[in-house]
C-alpha positions as YAML, in Angstrom:
chain: A
units: angstrom
residues:
- id: 1
  name: UNK
  ca: [9.06, -57.26, -22.02]
- id: 2
  name: UNK
  ca: [7.56, -57.88, -25.41]
- id: 3
  name: UNK
  ca: [7.85, -54.51, -27.12]
- id: 4
  name: UNK
  ca: [5.90, -52.13, -24.89]
- id: 5
  name: UNK
  ca: [3.96, -54.68, -22.83]
- id: 6
  name: UNK
  ca: [4.72, -57.57, -20.54]
- id: 7
  name: UNK
  ca: [4.24, -61.06, -21.96]
- id: 8
  name: UNK
  ca: [4.20, -64.38, -20.08]
- id: 9
  name: UNK
  ca: [7.64, -65.94, -19.77]
- id: 10
  name: UNK
  ca: [8.84, -69.40, -18.88]
- id: 11
  name: UNK
  ca: [6.88, -71.02, -16.04]
- id: 12
  name: UNK
  ca: [9.42, -72.19, -13.44]
- id: 13
  name: UNK
  ca: [7.07, -73.43, -10.75]
- id: 14
  name: UNK
  ca: [3.52, -74.61, -10.87]
- id: 15
  name: UNK
  ca: [1.32, -73.91, -7.84]
- id: 16
  name: UNK
  ca: [1.84, -75.55, -4.46]
- id: 17
  name: UNK
  ca: [5.52, -76.50, -4.85]
- id: 18
  name: UNK
  ca: [7.15, -73.72, -2.81]
- id: 19
  name: UNK
  ca: [6.33, -70.59, -0.88]
- id: 20
  name: UNK
  ca: [6.75, -67.85, -3.50]
- id: 21
  name: UNK
  ca: [7.79, -65.22, -0.93]
- id: 22
  name: UNK
  ca: [11.15, -66.85, -0.15]
- id: 23
  name: UNK
  ca: [12.07, -67.72, -3.75]
- id: 24
  name: UNK
  ca: [15.38, -66.76, -5.35]
- id: 25
  name: UNK
  ca: [17.23, -67.93, -8.45]
- id: 26
  name: UNK
  ca: [20.82, -68.50, -9.48]
- id: 27
  name: UNK
  ca: [23.32, -70.79, -11.16]
- id: 28
  name: UNK
  ca: [23.49, -73.07, -8.12]
- id: 29
  name: UNK
  ca: [24.05, -76.37, -9.92]
- id: 30
  name: UNK
  ca: [26.99, -75.13, -11.99]
- id: 31
  name: UNK
  ca: [25.31, -75.89, -15.31]
- id: 32
  name: UNK
  ca: [25.11, -72.26, -16.48]
- id: 33
  name: UNK
  ca: [21.37, -72.52, -16.04]
- id: 34
  name: UNK
  ca: [19.15, -70.77, -13.57]
- id: 35
  name: UNK
  ca: [17.77, -72.92, -10.77]
- id: 36
  name: UNK
  ca: [14.94, -71.74, -8.54]
- id: 37
  name: UNK
  ca: [15.26, -72.07, -4.76]
- id: 38
  name: UNK
  ca: [12.50, -71.70, -2.20]
- id: 39
  name: UNK
  ca: [11.03, -73.07, 1.01]
- id: 40
  name: UNK
  ca: [8.47, -75.78, 1.62]
- id: 41
  name: UNK
  ca: [5.58, -75.11, 4.04]
- id: 42
  name: UNK
  ca: [7.80, -76.19, 6.96]
- id: 43
  name: UNK
  ca: [10.88, -74.13, 6.01]
- id: 44
  name: UNK
  ca: [12.83, -76.88, 4.25]
- id: 45
  name: UNK
  ca: [14.94, -75.49, 1.40]
- id: 46
  name: UNK
  ca: [13.95, -76.90, -1.98]
- id: 47
  name: UNK
  ca: [15.89, -76.52, -5.25]
- id: 48
  name: UNK
  ca: [14.21, -76.87, -8.64]
- id: 49
  name: UNK
  ca: [15.99, -77.60, -11.90]
- id: 50
  name: UNK
  ca: [15.21, -75.24, -14.82]
- id: 51
  name: UNK
  ca: [12.55, -77.69, -16.05]
- id: 52
  name: UNK
  ca: [10.71, -77.46, -12.69]
- id: 53
  name: UNK
  ca: [11.72, -80.89, -11.35]
- id: 54
  name: UNK
  ca: [12.90, -81.04, -7.73]
- id: 55
  name: UNK
  ca: [16.68, -81.50, -7.54]
- id: 56
  name: UNK
  ca: [17.16, -81.39, -3.77]
- id: 57
  name: UNK
  ca: [15.32, -80.72, -0.49]
- id: 58
  name: UNK
  ca: [16.91, -80.11, 2.92]
- id: 59
  name: UNK
  ca: [16.13, -82.25, 5.94]
- id: 60
  name: UNK
  ca: [16.67, -79.33, 8.32]
- id: 61
  name: UNK
  ca: [14.52, -76.23, 8.64]
- id: 62
  name: UNK
  ca: [16.05, -72.87, 7.71]
- id: 63
  name: UNK
  ca: [14.75, -69.33, 7.53]
- id: 64
  name: UNK
  ca: [11.98, -68.68, 10.00]
- id: 65
  name: UNK
  ca: [9.69, -65.70, 10.31]
- id: 66
  name: UNK
  ca: [7.13, -64.41, 12.78]
- id: 67
  name: UNK
  ca: [5.17, -62.64, 10.03]
- id: 68
  name: UNK
  ca: [2.00, -64.51, 9.16]
- id: 69
  name: UNK
  ca: [-1.45, -64.34, 7.67]
- id: 70
  name: UNK
  ca: [-4.61, -66.20, 8.64]
- id: 71
  name: UNK
  ca: [-7.56, -67.68, 6.77]
- id: 72
  name: UNK
  ca: [-10.66, -69.04, 8.46]
- id: 73
  name: UNK
  ca: [-10.54, -72.82, 8.78]
- id: 74
  name: UNK
  ca: [-12.29, -74.42, 5.80]
- id: 75
  name: UNK
  ca: [-13.55, -77.54, 7.55]
- id: 76
  name: UNK
  ca: [-15.32, -75.97, 10.51]
- id: 77
  name: UNK
  ca: [-16.24, -72.25, 10.65]
- id: 78
  name: UNK
  ca: [-16.34, -72.43, 14.48]
- id: 79
  name: UNK
  ca: [-12.71, -73.56, 14.65]
- id: 80
  name: UNK
  ca: [-9.87, -71.09, 15.10]
- id: 81
  name: UNK
  ca: [-8.17, -69.63, 12.05]
- id: 82
  name: UNK
  ca: [-5.28, -71.43, 10.35]
- id: 83
  name: UNK
  ca: [-1.97, -69.54, 10.52]
- id: 84
  name: UNK
  ca: [0.45, -69.47, 7.56]
- id: 85
  name: UNK
  ca: [3.92, -68.04, 8.15]
- id: 86
  name: UNK
  ca: [5.63, -65.97, 5.46]
- id: 87
  name: UNK
  ca: [8.89, -67.40, 4.20]
- id: 88
  name: UNK
  ca: [12.16, -65.63, 4.90]
- id: 89
  name: UNK
  ca: [14.28, -64.30, 2.08]
- id: 90
  name: UNK
  ca: [16.96, -66.49, 0.45]
- id: 91
  name: UNK
  ca: [19.98, -64.98, -1.31]
- id: 92
  name: UNK
  ca: [22.39, -66.25, -3.96]
- id: 93
  name: UNK
  ca: [25.82, -64.81, -4.75]
- id: 94
  name: UNK
  ca: [29.04, -65.98, -6.35]
- id: 95
  name: UNK
  ca: [31.22, -65.24, -3.34]
- id: 96
  name: UNK
  ca: [34.38, -67.01, -4.56]
- id: 97
  name: UNK
  ca: [34.25, -66.03, -8.27]
- id: 98
  name: UNK
  ca: [34.02, -69.64, -9.51]
- id: 99
  name: UNK
  ca: [31.02, -68.98, -11.79]
- id: 100
  name: UNK
  ca: [28.61, -70.85, -9.48]
- id: 101
  name: UNK
  ca: [26.25, -69.19, -7.05]
- id: 102
  name: UNK
  ca: [26.35, -69.99, -3.38]
- id: 103
  name: UNK
  ca: [23.14, -70.03, -1.37]
- id: 104
  name: UNK
  ca: [23.22, -67.66, 1.61]
- id: 105
  name: UNK
  ca: [20.74, -68.67, 4.30]
- id: 106
  name: UNK
  ca: [19.59, -67.37, 7.67]
- id: 107
  name: UNK
  ca: [18.56, -70.13, 10.07]
- id: 108
  name: UNK
  ca: [16.40, -69.12, 13.02]
- id: 109
  name: UNK
  ca: [16.16, -71.92, 15.58]
- id: 110
  name: UNK
  ca: [12.54, -72.45, 16.54]
- id: 111
  name: UNK
  ca: [12.04, -73.76, 20.08]
- id: 112
  name: UNK
  ca: [9.34, -76.34, 19.18]
- id: 113
  name: UNK
  ca: [11.08, -77.36, 15.92]
- id: 114
  name: UNK
  ca: [8.03, -75.96, 14.03]
- id: 115
  name: UNK
  ca: [5.72, -78.58, 15.52]
- id: 116
  name: UNK
  ca: [3.15, -76.01, 16.65]
- id: 117
  name: UNK
  ca: [1.14, -75.01, 13.60]
- id: 118
  name: UNK
  ca: [-0.04, -71.58, 14.78]
- id: 119
  name: UNK
  ca: [2.88, -70.37, 16.91]
- id: 120
  name: UNK
  ca: [6.63, -69.88, 16.58]
- id: 121
  name: UNK
  ca: [9.23, -68.76, 19.10]
- id: 122
  name: UNK
  ca: [12.86, -68.28, 18.05]
- id: 123
  name: UNK
  ca: [15.75, -68.15, 20.50]
- id: 124
  name: UNK
  ca: [18.92, -67.92, 18.37]
- id: 125
  name: UNK
  ca: [20.11, -67.97, 14.78]
- id: 126
  name: UNK
  ca: [23.01, -68.36, 12.34]
- id: 127
  name: UNK
  ca: [23.90, -67.21, 8.86]
- id: 128
  name: UNK
  ca: [25.61, -69.59, 6.47]
- id: 129
  name: UNK
  ca: [26.69, -70.37, 2.93]
- id: 130
  name: UNK
  ca: [25.95, -73.56, 0.98]
- id: 131
  name: UNK
  ca: [27.24, -74.85, -2.37]
- id: 132
  name: UNK
  ca: [26.19, -77.66, -4.68]
- id: 133
  name: UNK
  ca: [28.60, -80.65, -4.57]
- id: 134
  name: UNK
  ca: [26.99, -82.68, -7.36]
- id: 135
  name: UNK
  ca: [24.72, -84.64, -4.99]
- id: 136
  name: UNK
  ca: [23.39, -82.04, -2.59]
- id: 137
  name: UNK
  ca: [24.13, -78.82, -0.78]
- id: 138
  name: UNK
  ca: [27.30, -78.67, 1.34]
- id: 139
  name: UNK
  ca: [27.85, -76.09, 4.06]
- id: 140
  name: UNK
  ca: [30.79, -73.81, 3.21]
- id: 141
  name: UNK
  ca: [30.73, -71.79, 6.40]
- id: 142
  name: UNK
  ca: [28.44, -70.51, 9.13]
- id: 143
  name: UNK
  ca: [28.59, -67.72, 11.65]
- id: 144
  name: UNK
  ca: [28.78, -68.28, 15.36]
- id: 145
  name: UNK
  ca: [25.42, -68.53, 17.06]
- id: 146
  name: UNK
  ca: [23.62, -65.18, 17.17]
- id: 147
  name: UNK
  ca: [21.52, -64.38, 20.22]
- id: 148
  name: UNK
  ca: [18.21, -63.41, 18.69]
- id: 149
  name: UNK
  ca: [16.25, -63.79, 15.46]
- id: 150
  name: UNK
  ca: [17.54, -62.68, 12.05]
- id: 151
  name: UNK
  ca: [14.74, -60.78, 10.33]
- id: 152
  name: UNK
  ca: [16.49, -59.92, 7.06]
- id: 153
  name: UNK
  ca: [19.96, -59.81, 5.51]
- id: 154
  name: UNK
  ca: [21.80, -58.66, 2.39]
- id: 155
  name: UNK
  ca: [25.18, -58.90, 0.71]
- id: 156
  name: UNK
  ca: [26.89, -55.70, -0.38]
- id: 157
  name: UNK
  ca: [29.48, -53.05, 0.43]
- id: 158
  name: UNK
  ca: [27.88, -51.90, 3.67]
- id: 159
  name: UNK
  ca: [30.65, -49.51, 4.81]
- id: 160
  name: UNK
  ca: [31.92, -48.26, 1.41]
- id: 161
  name: UNK
  ca: [35.38, -49.80, 1.85]
- id: 162
  name: UNK
  ca: [35.33, -51.74, -1.44]
- id: 163
  name: UNK
  ca: [34.86, -55.11, 0.31]
- id: 164
  name: UNK
  ca: [31.68, -57.17, 0.38]
- id: 165
  name: UNK
  ca: [29.88, -57.68, 3.68]
- id: 166
  name: UNK
  ca: [27.04, -59.87, 4.87]
- id: 167
  name: UNK
  ca: [24.73, -57.60, 6.87]
- id: 168
  name: UNK
  ca: [21.82, -58.77, 9.01]
- id: 169
  name: UNK
  ca: [19.06, -57.18, 11.08]
- id: 170
  name: UNK
  ca: [18.61, -59.10, 14.34]
- id: 171
  name: UNK
  ca: [15.85, -58.85, 16.92]
- id: 172
  name: UNK
  ca: [17.54, -59.67, 20.24]
- id: 173
  name: UNK
  ca: [14.44, -59.10, 22.41]
- id: 174
  name: UNK
  ca: [10.91, -59.27, 21.06]
- id: 175
  name: UNK
  ca: [9.24, -57.02, 23.67]
- id: 176
  name: UNK
  ca: [6.01, -59.03, 23.46]
- id: 177
  name: UNK
  ca: [5.08, -58.74, 27.10]
- id: 178
  name: UNK
  ca: [3.92, -55.45, 28.64]
- id: 179
  name: UNK
  ca: [6.65, -53.43, 30.30]
- id: 180
  name: UNK
  ca: [9.46, -55.20, 28.42]
- id: 181
  name: UNK
  ca: [11.71, -53.40, 25.96]
- id: 182
  name: UNK
  ca: [12.35, -54.65, 22.45]
- id: 183
  name: UNK
  ca: [15.96, -54.60, 21.23]
- id: 184
  name: UNK
  ca: [17.25, -54.82, 17.66]
- id: 185
  name: UNK
  ca: [20.76, -54.61, 16.22]
- id: 186
  name: UNK
  ca: [22.44, -54.58, 12.82]
- id: 187
  name: UNK
  ca: [25.48, -56.84, 12.44]
- id: 188
  name: UNK
  ca: [27.99, -57.09, 9.58]
- id: 189
  name: UNK
  ca: [30.51, -59.76, 8.60]
- id: 190
  name: UNK
  ca: [33.24, -59.05, 6.06]
- id: 191
  name: UNK
  ca: [33.25, -61.73, 3.35]
- id: 192
  name: UNK
  ca: [36.75, -62.74, 2.27]
- id: 193
  name: UNK
  ca: [37.29, -64.48, -1.05]
- id: 194
  name: UNK
  ca: [39.27, -67.70, -0.81]
...
C-alpha cells in the first residue's frame, strides 16, 4: 500500500519461471530473507533466491492436481486442445521454532510419472516436510502412504487443543465411472516440536 492505493512492489519472478498458482514464500534458506517457492510445468519444486535467481530444483515431482484448463493448440487448429494442470498449493511453516521455515509438501504419485501431457491418474500420496541444508532440500519426515489423492492441506489448530496439526483433504475414490461412488476423507496429523 502506498497511502490509499496499491503501488508496484519488488518483482520476485519474471514470467515463465514457475506456475504462479502453487507459489509460496518463506525464510527457507535461513538468511532472514524471503525466498519464493513454486512448481515447474512438470511439478518439480523450484526455489528462487530473493534476487530471482534459481537456488534449487527438485528431481522428483511433487504436488499433483486433476484441475486443469485448456487452450486450443497454436500450431494446428484441427489438433486437440493442449491441457495445462493447475499447480497444487505449497506451504511454509517454522515447525521447530529455529527461525527457518520448513517446506510442507503433498506428493501425489501419478501412475504414468507425468509422461502423458493431457491426462493424469493418481493412486496414492504422502505429506512431508523439507528443510534447507545449505546445498539443497533435505526430507525431515513424511507420512505413511495415503490411499488416495491429497487435494489440499493446511497447518493449524484443527481441534482447538492448543497443538498444531497438519490436516489434509483426500479423495480416496474418484467416482469417474458411472455407477461408482466417490469417497473423500479429512485426515489430521499432530505435529510435535522436536
